[in-house]
PDB file of C-alpha atoms in Angstrom:
ATOM      1  CA  MET A   1       8.048 -12.220 -23.100  1.00  0.00           C
ATOM      2  CA  SER A   2       7.723 -10.760 -19.606  1.00  0.00           C
ATOM      3  CA  MET A   3       9.838  -8.214 -17.760  1.00  0.00           C
ATOM      4  CA  PHE A   4       7.918  -8.418 -14.482  1.00  0.00           C
ATOM      5  CA  GLY A   5       8.107 -11.044 -11.765  1.00  0.00           C
ATOM      6  CA  LYS A   6       6.002 -12.177  -8.834  1.00  0.00           C
ATOM      7  CA  VAL A   7       7.777  -9.780  -6.469  1.00  0.00           C
ATOM      8  CA  GLU A   8       6.644  -6.721  -8.437  1.00  0.00           C
ATOM      9  CA  PHE A   9       3.044  -7.891  -8.644  1.00  0.00           C
ATOM     10  CA  ASP A  10       3.040  -8.685  -4.917  1.00  0.00           C
ATOM     11  CA  GLU A  11       4.454  -5.230  -4.212  1.00  0.00           C
ATOM     12  CA  ALA A  12       1.582  -3.563  -6.074  1.00  0.00           C
ATOM     13  CA  CYS A  13      -1.064  -5.729  -4.377  1.00  0.00           C
ATOM     14  CA  LYS A  14       0.317  -5.047  -0.891  1.00  0.00           C
ATOM     15  CA  GLU A  15      -0.066  -1.285  -1.309  1.00  0.00           C
ATOM     16  CA  LEU A  16      -3.868  -1.523  -1.347  1.00  0.00           C
ATOM     17  CA  ASP A  17      -4.102  -2.484   2.335  1.00  0.00           C
ATOM     18  CA  GLU A  18      -0.614  -1.614   3.599  1.00  0.00           C
ATOM     19  CA  PRO A  19       0.621   1.609   1.967  1.00  0.00           C
ATOM     20  CA  GLN A  20       4.422   1.659   1.870  1.00  0.00           C
ATOM     21  CA  ILE A  21       5.003   5.377   2.362  1.00  0.00           C
ATOM     22  CA  GLU A  22       7.663   5.504   5.108  1.00  0.00           C
ATOM     23  CA  ASP A  23      10.152   7.331   2.852  1.00  0.00           C
ATOM     24  CA  TYR A  24       7.525   9.372   1.017  1.00  0.00           C
ATOM     25  CA  GLU A  25       6.201  12.833   1.812  1.00  0.00           C
ATOM     26  CA  PHE A  26       2.530  13.745   1.643  1.00  0.00           C
ATOM     27  CA  PHE A  27       1.984  15.842  -1.493  1.00  0.00           C
ATOM     28  CA  THR A  28      -1.699  16.580  -1.975  1.00  0.00           C
ATOM     29  CA  GLU A  29      -5.242  15.348  -1.472  1.00  0.00           C
ATOM     30  CA  SER A  30      -8.204  15.928  -3.760  1.00  0.00           C
ATOM     31  CA  HIS A  31     -11.648  14.386  -3.462  1.00  0.00           C
ATOM     32  CA  ASP A  32     -11.019  10.645  -2.990  1.00  0.00           C
ATOM     33  CA  VAL A  33      -7.329  10.740  -3.973  1.00  0.00           C
ATOM     34  CA  ARG A  34      -4.212  11.068  -1.809  1.00  0.00           C
ATOM     35  CA  ILE A  35      -0.785  11.507  -3.420  1.00  0.00           C
ATOM     36  CA  TYR A  36       2.664  10.963  -1.880  1.00  0.00           C
ATOM     37  CA  ARG A  37       6.042  11.527  -3.496  1.00  0.00           C
ATOM     38  CA  LEU A  38       9.687  10.495  -3.162  1.00  0.00           C
ATOM     39  CA  TYR A  39      12.541  12.654  -4.482  1.00  0.00           C
ATOM     40  CA  ASN A  40      14.951  11.097  -6.976  1.00  0.00           C
ATOM     41  CA  ASP A  41      18.443  12.527  -6.431  1.00  0.00           C
ATOM     42  CA  GLN A  42      19.685  11.519  -9.876  1.00  0.00           C
ATOM     43  CA  SER A  43      16.915  13.064 -11.979  1.00  0.00           C
ATOM     44  CA  GLY A  44      15.678  15.773  -9.615  1.00  0.00           C
ATOM     45  CA  LEU A  45      12.141  14.449 -10.170  1.00  0.00           C
ATOM     46  CA  TYR A  46       9.685  12.504  -8.023  1.00  0.00           C
ATOM     47  CA  THR A  47       8.212   9.030  -7.874  1.00  0.00           C
ATOM     48  CA  TYR A  48       4.515   9.305  -6.969  1.00  0.00           C
ATOM     49  CA  LYS A  49       2.232   6.928  -5.110  1.00  0.00           C
ATOM     50  CA  ILE A  50      -1.484   7.500  -5.542  1.00  0.00           C
ATOM     51  CA  TYR A  51      -4.227   5.998  -3.374  1.00  0.00           C
ATOM     52  CA  GLY A  52      -7.850   6.580  -4.249  1.00  0.00           C
ATOM     53  CA  PHE A  53     -11.386   5.368  -4.847  1.00  0.00           C
ATOM     54  CA  MET A  54     -13.702   5.347  -7.837  1.00  0.00           C
ATOM     55  CA  LYS A  55     -17.304   5.124  -6.705  1.00  0.00           C
ATOM     56  CA  ASP A  56     -19.971   3.059  -8.465  1.00  0.00           C
ATOM     57  CA  VAL A  57     -17.446   1.396 -10.799  1.00  0.00           C
ATOM     58  CA  GLU A  58     -16.407  -2.251 -10.370  1.00  0.00           C
ATOM     59  CA  PRO A  59     -12.667  -3.066 -10.547  1.00  0.00           C
ATOM     60  CA  ASP A  60     -12.999  -5.559 -13.408  1.00  0.00           C
ATOM     61  CA  ILE A  61     -14.568  -2.820 -15.552  1.00  0.00           C
ATOM     62  CA  CYS A  62     -11.798  -0.399 -14.519  1.00  0.00           C
ATOM     63  CA  ALA A  63      -9.177  -2.939 -15.584  1.00  0.00           C
ATOM     64  CA  GLN A  64     -10.866  -3.544 -18.936  1.00  0.00           C
ATOM     65  CA  VAL A  65     -11.073   0.180 -19.618  1.00  0.00           C
ATOM     66  CA  TYR A  66      -7.424   0.663 -18.597  1.00  0.00           C
ATOM     67  CA  MET A  67      -6.326  -2.081 -20.989  1.00  0.00           C
ATOM     68  CA  ASP A  68      -8.551  -1.134 -23.958  1.00  0.00           C
ATOM     69  CA  LEU A  69      -6.390   1.107 -26.138  1.00  0.00           C
ATOM     70  CA  GLU A  70      -9.054   1.746 -28.789  1.00  0.00           C
ATOM     71  CA  TYR A  71     -11.551   2.887 -26.187  1.00  0.00           C
ATOM     72  CA  ARG A  72      -9.015   5.102 -24.476  1.00  0.00           C
ATOM     73  CA  LYS A  73      -8.526   7.052 -27.692  1.00  0.00           C
ATOM     74  CA  THR A  74     -12.204   8.042 -27.462  1.00  0.00           C
ATOM     75  CA  TRP A  75     -12.019   9.568 -23.966  1.00  0.00           C
ATOM     76  CA  ASP A  76      -8.382  10.515 -23.244  1.00  0.00           C
ATOM     77  CA  THR A  77      -7.924  13.864 -24.979  1.00  0.00           C
ATOM     78  CA  TYR A  78      -4.153  13.776 -24.411  1.00  0.00           C
ATOM     79  CA  ALA A  79      -3.630  10.494 -26.292  1.00  0.00           C
ATOM     80  CA  LYS A  80      -2.611  11.585 -29.794  1.00  0.00           C
ATOM     81  CA  GLU A  81      -1.467   8.102 -30.820  1.00  0.00           C
ATOM     82  CA  LEU A  82      -1.893   4.836 -28.948  1.00  0.00           C
ATOM     83  CA  ARG A  83      -1.368   1.359 -30.395  1.00  0.00           C
ATOM     84  CA  GLU A  84       0.228  -2.033 -29.879  1.00  0.00           C
ATOM     85  CA  VAL A  85       3.744  -2.658 -31.207  1.00  0.00           C
ATOM     86  CA  GLN A  86       5.750  -5.831 -31.718  1.00  0.00           C
ATOM     87  CA  GLU A  87       9.384  -6.729 -32.339  1.00  0.00           C
ATOM     88  CA  GLY A  88      10.015 -10.468 -32.603  1.00  0.00           C
ATOM     89  CA  ASP A  89       8.370 -12.055 -29.567  1.00  0.00           C
ATOM     90  CA  LYS A  90       8.414  -8.743 -27.686  1.00  0.00           C
ATOM     91  CA  GLU A  91       5.058  -6.967 -27.461  1.00  0.00           C
ATOM     92  CA  GLY A  92       4.452  -3.472 -26.173  1.00  0.00           C
ATOM     93  CA  ILE A  93       2.638  -0.162 -26.543  1.00  0.00           C
ATOM     94  CA  TYR A  94       3.425   3.050 -28.426  1.00  0.00           C
ATOM     95  CA  TRP A  95       1.864   6.138 -26.825  1.00  0.00           C
ATOM     96  CA  GLN A  96       2.219   9.756 -27.907  1.00  0.00           C
ATOM     97  CA  VAL A  97       0.930  12.410 -25.518  1.00  0.00           C
ATOM     98  CA  ASN A  98      -0.389  15.770 -26.686  1.00  0.00           C
ATOM     99  CA  TYR A  99       1.047  18.696 -24.756  1.00  0.00           C
ATOM    100  CA  PRO A 100      -1.389  21.657 -24.800  1.00  0.00           C
ATOM    101  CA  SER A 101      -0.414  24.237 -27.446  1.00  0.00           C
ATOM    102  CA  TYR A 102      -0.371  27.070 -24.909  1.00  0.00           C
ATOM    103  CA  LEU A 103       2.618  25.427 -23.182  1.00  0.00           C
ATOM    104  CA  PHE A 104       4.735  25.773 -26.361  1.00  0.00           C
ATOM    105  CA  MET A 105       6.368  22.426 -25.657  1.00  0.00           C
ATOM    106  CA  SER A 106       7.007  19.367 -27.795  1.00  0.00           C
ATOM    107  CA  ASN A 107       4.819  16.303 -27.454  1.00  0.00           C
ATOM    108  CA  ARG A 108       6.249  13.318 -25.577  1.00  0.00           C
ATOM    109  CA  ASP A 109       6.071   9.717 -26.663  1.00  0.00           C
ATOM    110  CA  TYR A 110       6.589   6.412 -24.866  1.00  0.00           C
ATOM    111  CA  VAL A 111       7.358   2.870 -25.939  1.00  0.00           C
ATOM    112  CA  TYR A 112       6.765   0.424 -23.126  1.00  0.00           C
ATOM    113  CA  MET A 113       5.929  -3.117 -22.138  1.00  0.00           C
ATOM    114  CA  ARG A 114       2.765  -3.888 -20.218  1.00  0.00           C
ATOM    115  CA  GLN A 115       1.563  -6.917 -18.275  1.00  0.00           C
ATOM    116  CA  TYR A 116      -1.842  -7.585 -16.712  1.00  0.00           C
ATOM    117  CA  ARG A 117      -2.637 -10.215 -14.078  1.00  0.00           C
ATOM    118  CA  VAL A 118      -5.664 -11.063 -11.962  1.00  0.00           C
ATOM    119  CA  ILE A 119      -4.468 -12.138  -8.495  1.00  0.00           C
ATOM    120  CA  GLU A 120      -6.483 -13.797  -5.737  1.00  0.00           C
ATOM    121  CA  LYS A 121      -5.152 -12.745  -2.334  1.00  0.00           C
ATOM    122  CA  ASP A 122      -6.705 -12.974   1.139  1.00  0.00           C
ATOM    123  CA  GLY A 123     -10.148 -13.522  -0.348  1.00  0.00           C
ATOM    124  CA  LYS A 124      -9.849 -10.524  -2.668  1.00  0.00           C
ATOM    125  CA  THR A 125      -9.599 -10.306  -6.434  1.00  0.00           C
ATOM    126  CA  ILE A 126      -6.936  -7.805  -7.464  1.00  0.00           C
ATOM    127  CA  HIS A 127      -6.356  -6.560 -10.991  1.00  0.00           C
ATOM    128  CA  CYS A 128      -2.715  -5.525 -11.546  1.00  0.00           C
ATOM    129  CA  VAL A 129      -1.221  -3.708 -14.522  1.00  0.00           C
ATOM    130  CA  LEU A 130       2.545  -3.092 -14.609  1.00  0.00           C
ATOM    131  CA  THR A 131       4.302  -1.037 -17.280  1.00  0.00           C
ATOM    132  CA  ARG A 132       7.901  -0.006 -17.907  1.00  0.00           C
ATOM    133  CA  SER A 133       9.672   1.766 -20.759  1.00  0.00           C
ATOM    134  CA  GLU A 134      11.398  -0.571 -23.201  1.00  0.00           C
ATOM    135  CA  PRO A 135      13.166   0.263 -26.492  1.00  0.00           C
ATOM    136  CA  PHE A 136      11.750  -1.197 -29.691  1.00  0.00           C
ATOM    137  CA  GLY A 137      14.053  -1.052 -32.702  1.00  0.00           C
ATOM    138  CA  ASN A 138      11.136  -0.599 -35.072  1.00  0.00           C
ATOM    139  CA  GLU A 139       9.861   2.446 -33.147  1.00  0.00           C
ATOM    140  CA  PRO A 140      12.688   4.988 -33.482  1.00  0.00           C
ATOM    141  CA  GLU A 141      12.496   8.484 -32.054  1.00  0.00           C
ATOM    142  CA  ARG A 142      10.591  11.009 -34.154  1.00  0.00           C
ATOM    143  CA  SER A 143      11.539  14.509 -35.153  1.00  0.00           C
ATOM    144  CA  GLY A 144       9.780  17.112 -33.009  1.00  0.00           C
ATOM    145  CA  VAL A 145       8.673  14.572 -30.386  1.00  0.00           C
ATOM    146  CA  ILE A 146      10.671  13.883 -27.209  1.00  0.00           C
ATOM    147  CA  ARG A 147      11.023  10.202 -26.325  1.00  0.00           C
ATOM    148  CA  VAL A 148      10.464   9.398 -22.637  1.00  0.00           C
ATOM    149  CA  ASP A 149      12.691   6.388 -22.008  1.00  0.00           C
ATOM    150  CA  ASP A 150      12.612   6.373 -18.193  1.00  0.00           C
ATOM    151  CA  TYR A 151       9.043   5.497 -17.227  1.00  0.00           C
ATOM    152  CA  LEU A 152       7.192   3.013 -15.041  1.00  0.00           C
ATOM    153  CA  SER A 153       3.788   2.556 -13.478  1.00  0.00           C
ATOM    154  CA  TYR A 154       2.358  -0.106 -11.173  1.00  0.00           C
ATOM    155  CA  SER A 155      -1.430  -0.199 -10.740  1.00  0.00           C
ATOM    156  CA  ALA A 156      -3.647  -2.352  -8.524  1.00  0.00           C
ATOM    157  CA  LEU A 157      -7.442  -2.345  -8.425  1.00  0.00           C
ATOM    158  CA  THR A 158      -9.797  -4.168  -6.084  1.00  0.00           C
ATOM    159  CA  SER A 159     -13.348  -3.842  -4.764  1.00  0.00           C
ATOM    160  CA  ASP A 160     -14.019  -1.263  -2.060  1.00  0.00           C
ATOM    161  CA  GLY A 161     -16.814  -3.502  -0.774  1.00  0.00           C
ATOM    162  CA  GLN A 162     -19.476  -0.961  -1.726  1.00  0.00           C
ATOM    163  CA  GLY A 163     -19.807  -1.434  -5.476  1.00  0.00           C
ATOM    164  CA  GLY A 164     -16.792   0.748  -6.254  1.00  0.00           C
ATOM    165  CA  THR A 165     -13.042   0.397  -6.770  1.00  0.00           C
ATOM    166  CA  LYS A 166     -10.105   0.905  -4.433  1.00  0.00           C
ATOM    167  CA  ALA A 167      -7.065   1.883  -6.488  1.00  0.00           C
ATOM    168  CA  PHE A 168      -3.295   2.224  -6.104  1.00  0.00           C
ATOM    169  CA  MET A 169      -0.764   3.555  -8.592  1.00  0.00           C
ATOM    170  CA  LYS A 170       2.996   4.055  -8.424  1.00  0.00           C
ATOM    171  CA  TYR A 171       4.238   6.334 -11.175  1.00  0.00           C
ATOM    172  CA  TYR A 172       7.509   7.810 -12.402  1.00  0.00           C
ATOM    173  CA  ASP A 173       8.656   9.316 -15.651  1.00  0.00           C
ATOM    174  CA  ASN A 174      11.341  11.698 -16.805  1.00  0.00           C
ATOM    175  CA  PRO A 175       9.818  13.954 -19.484  1.00  0.00           C
ATOM    176  CA  LYS A 176      13.192  15.543 -20.283  1.00  0.00           C
ATOM    177  CA  GLY A 177      13.552  19.102 -21.479  1.00  0.00           C
ATOM    178  CA  ASN A 178      13.473  22.266 -19.407  1.00  0.00           C
ATOM    179  CA  ILE A 179      10.046  21.884 -17.870  1.00  0.00           C
ATOM    180  CA  PRO A 180       9.533  24.271 -14.922  1.00  0.00           C
ATOM    181  CA  THR A 181       9.152  22.548 -11.553  1.00  0.00           C
ATOM    182  CA  MET A 182       5.992  24.563 -10.975  1.00  0.00           C
ATOM    183  CA  LEU A 183       4.443  23.024 -14.093  1.00  0.00           C
ATOM    184  CA  ILE A 184       5.413  19.474 -13.080  1.00  0.00           C
ATOM    185  CA  ASN A 185       3.901  20.018  -9.630  1.00  0.00           C
ATOM    186  CA  TRP A 186       0.736  21.451 -11.151  1.00  0.00           C
ATOM    187  CA  ALA A 187       0.417  18.458 -13.489  1.00  0.00           C
ATOM    188  CA  ALA A 188       0.849  16.003 -10.610  1.00  0.00           C
ATOM    189  CA  LYS A 189      -1.649  17.797  -8.371  1.00  0.00           C
ATOM    190  CA  THR A 190      -4.351  18.270 -10.971  1.00  0.00           C
ATOM    191  CA  GLY A 191      -3.559  15.752 -13.706  1.00  0.00           C
ATOM    192  CA  VAL A 192      -3.790  12.581 -11.637  1.00  0.00           C
ATOM    193  CA  PRO A 193      -7.139  13.327  -9.950  1.00  0.00           C
ATOM    194  CA  GLY A 194      -8.384  14.639 -13.282  1.00  0.00           C
ATOM    195  CA  PHE A 195      -7.357  11.460 -15.088  1.00  0.00           C
ATOM    196  CA  LEU A 196      -9.056   9.278 -12.465  1.00  0.00           C
ATOM    197  CA  SER A 197     -12.217  11.351 -12.790  1.00  0.00           C
ATOM    198  CA  GLN A 198     -12.080  10.978 -16.582  1.00  0.00           C
ATOM    199  CA  MET A 199     -11.515   7.257 -16.222  1.00  0.00           C
ATOM    200  CA  GLN A 200     -14.434   6.900 -13.837  1.00  0.00           C
ATOM    201  CA  THR A 201     -16.708   8.525 -16.410  1.00  0.00           C
ATOM    202  CA  ALA A 202     -15.199   6.319 -19.127  1.00  0.00           C
ATOM    203  CA  CYS A 203     -15.880   3.199 -17.044  1.00  0.00           C
ATOM    204  CA  LYS A 204     -19.533   4.103 -16.707  1.00  0.00           C
ATOM    205  CA  GLY A 205     -19.766   4.553 -20.464  1.00  0.00           C
ATOM    206  CA  TYR A 206     -17.896   1.350 -21.326  1.00  0.00           C
ATOM    207  CA  PRO A 207     -20.912  -1.019 -21.612  1.00  0.00           C
ATOM    208  CA  LYS A 208     -22.556   1.373 -24.086  1.00  0.00           C
ATOM    209  CA  TYR A 209     -19.287   1.574 -26.080  1.00  0.00           C
ATOM    210  CA  LEU A 210     -19.040  -2.216 -26.282  1.00  0.00           C
ATOM    211  CA  GLN A 211     -22.665  -2.434 -27.365  1.00  0.00           C
ATOM    212  CA  SER A 212     -22.079   0.146 -30.108  1.00  0.00           C
ATOM    213  CA  LYS A 213     -19.133  -1.887 -31.439  1.00  0.00           C
ATOM    214  CA  GLN A 214     -21.309  -5.001 -31.666  1.00  0.00           C
ATOM    215  CA  THR A 215     -23.913  -3.197 -33.759  1.00  0.00           C
ATOM    216  CA  THR A 216     -21.462  -1.682 -36.248  1.00  0.00           C
TER     217      THR A 216
END
């Protein structure tokens, strides 16, 4: 069962060489990452577009690491619970995110559908991962955890031509609750570059992780 069409995959691929940022404002730049944002009048939050590079990591490895839930639990310190879920012929992901204790805020959790495609375009191989929140009847909301039910991300990865990865991500979620704008801005400015840095390290360690699984 799929909830994404060709148009959405094409949209993600196009962003790698032709950033669609006419309506977006520049937000921040850190190392090899530039972030733009678009205000959402209904929620008072922002949709983000992230453009960046991960050096010395090939895009196919990045895609494998992004898709490997078990491996992510070993390197993503904010992933409290992460697993596949199924309801009939509908398959998805359950993800609970740890909020640091010093924030005195409830954890958030997500239930979403995810689709991965490898697309050949203009002589390039592009790895695309699209996700969007989707209710699953067998994954009800939990006491003490806030369910994020308005979430999407589009990601596209391709070679930078120098042994690294050129990456794009479009991201939006509504975490609900009375979260200060200052905190949301801080998370966007530091969290995204920090996650990409973590992922880059995880990609470099992925072959060793796979080897360790084969020997156990």
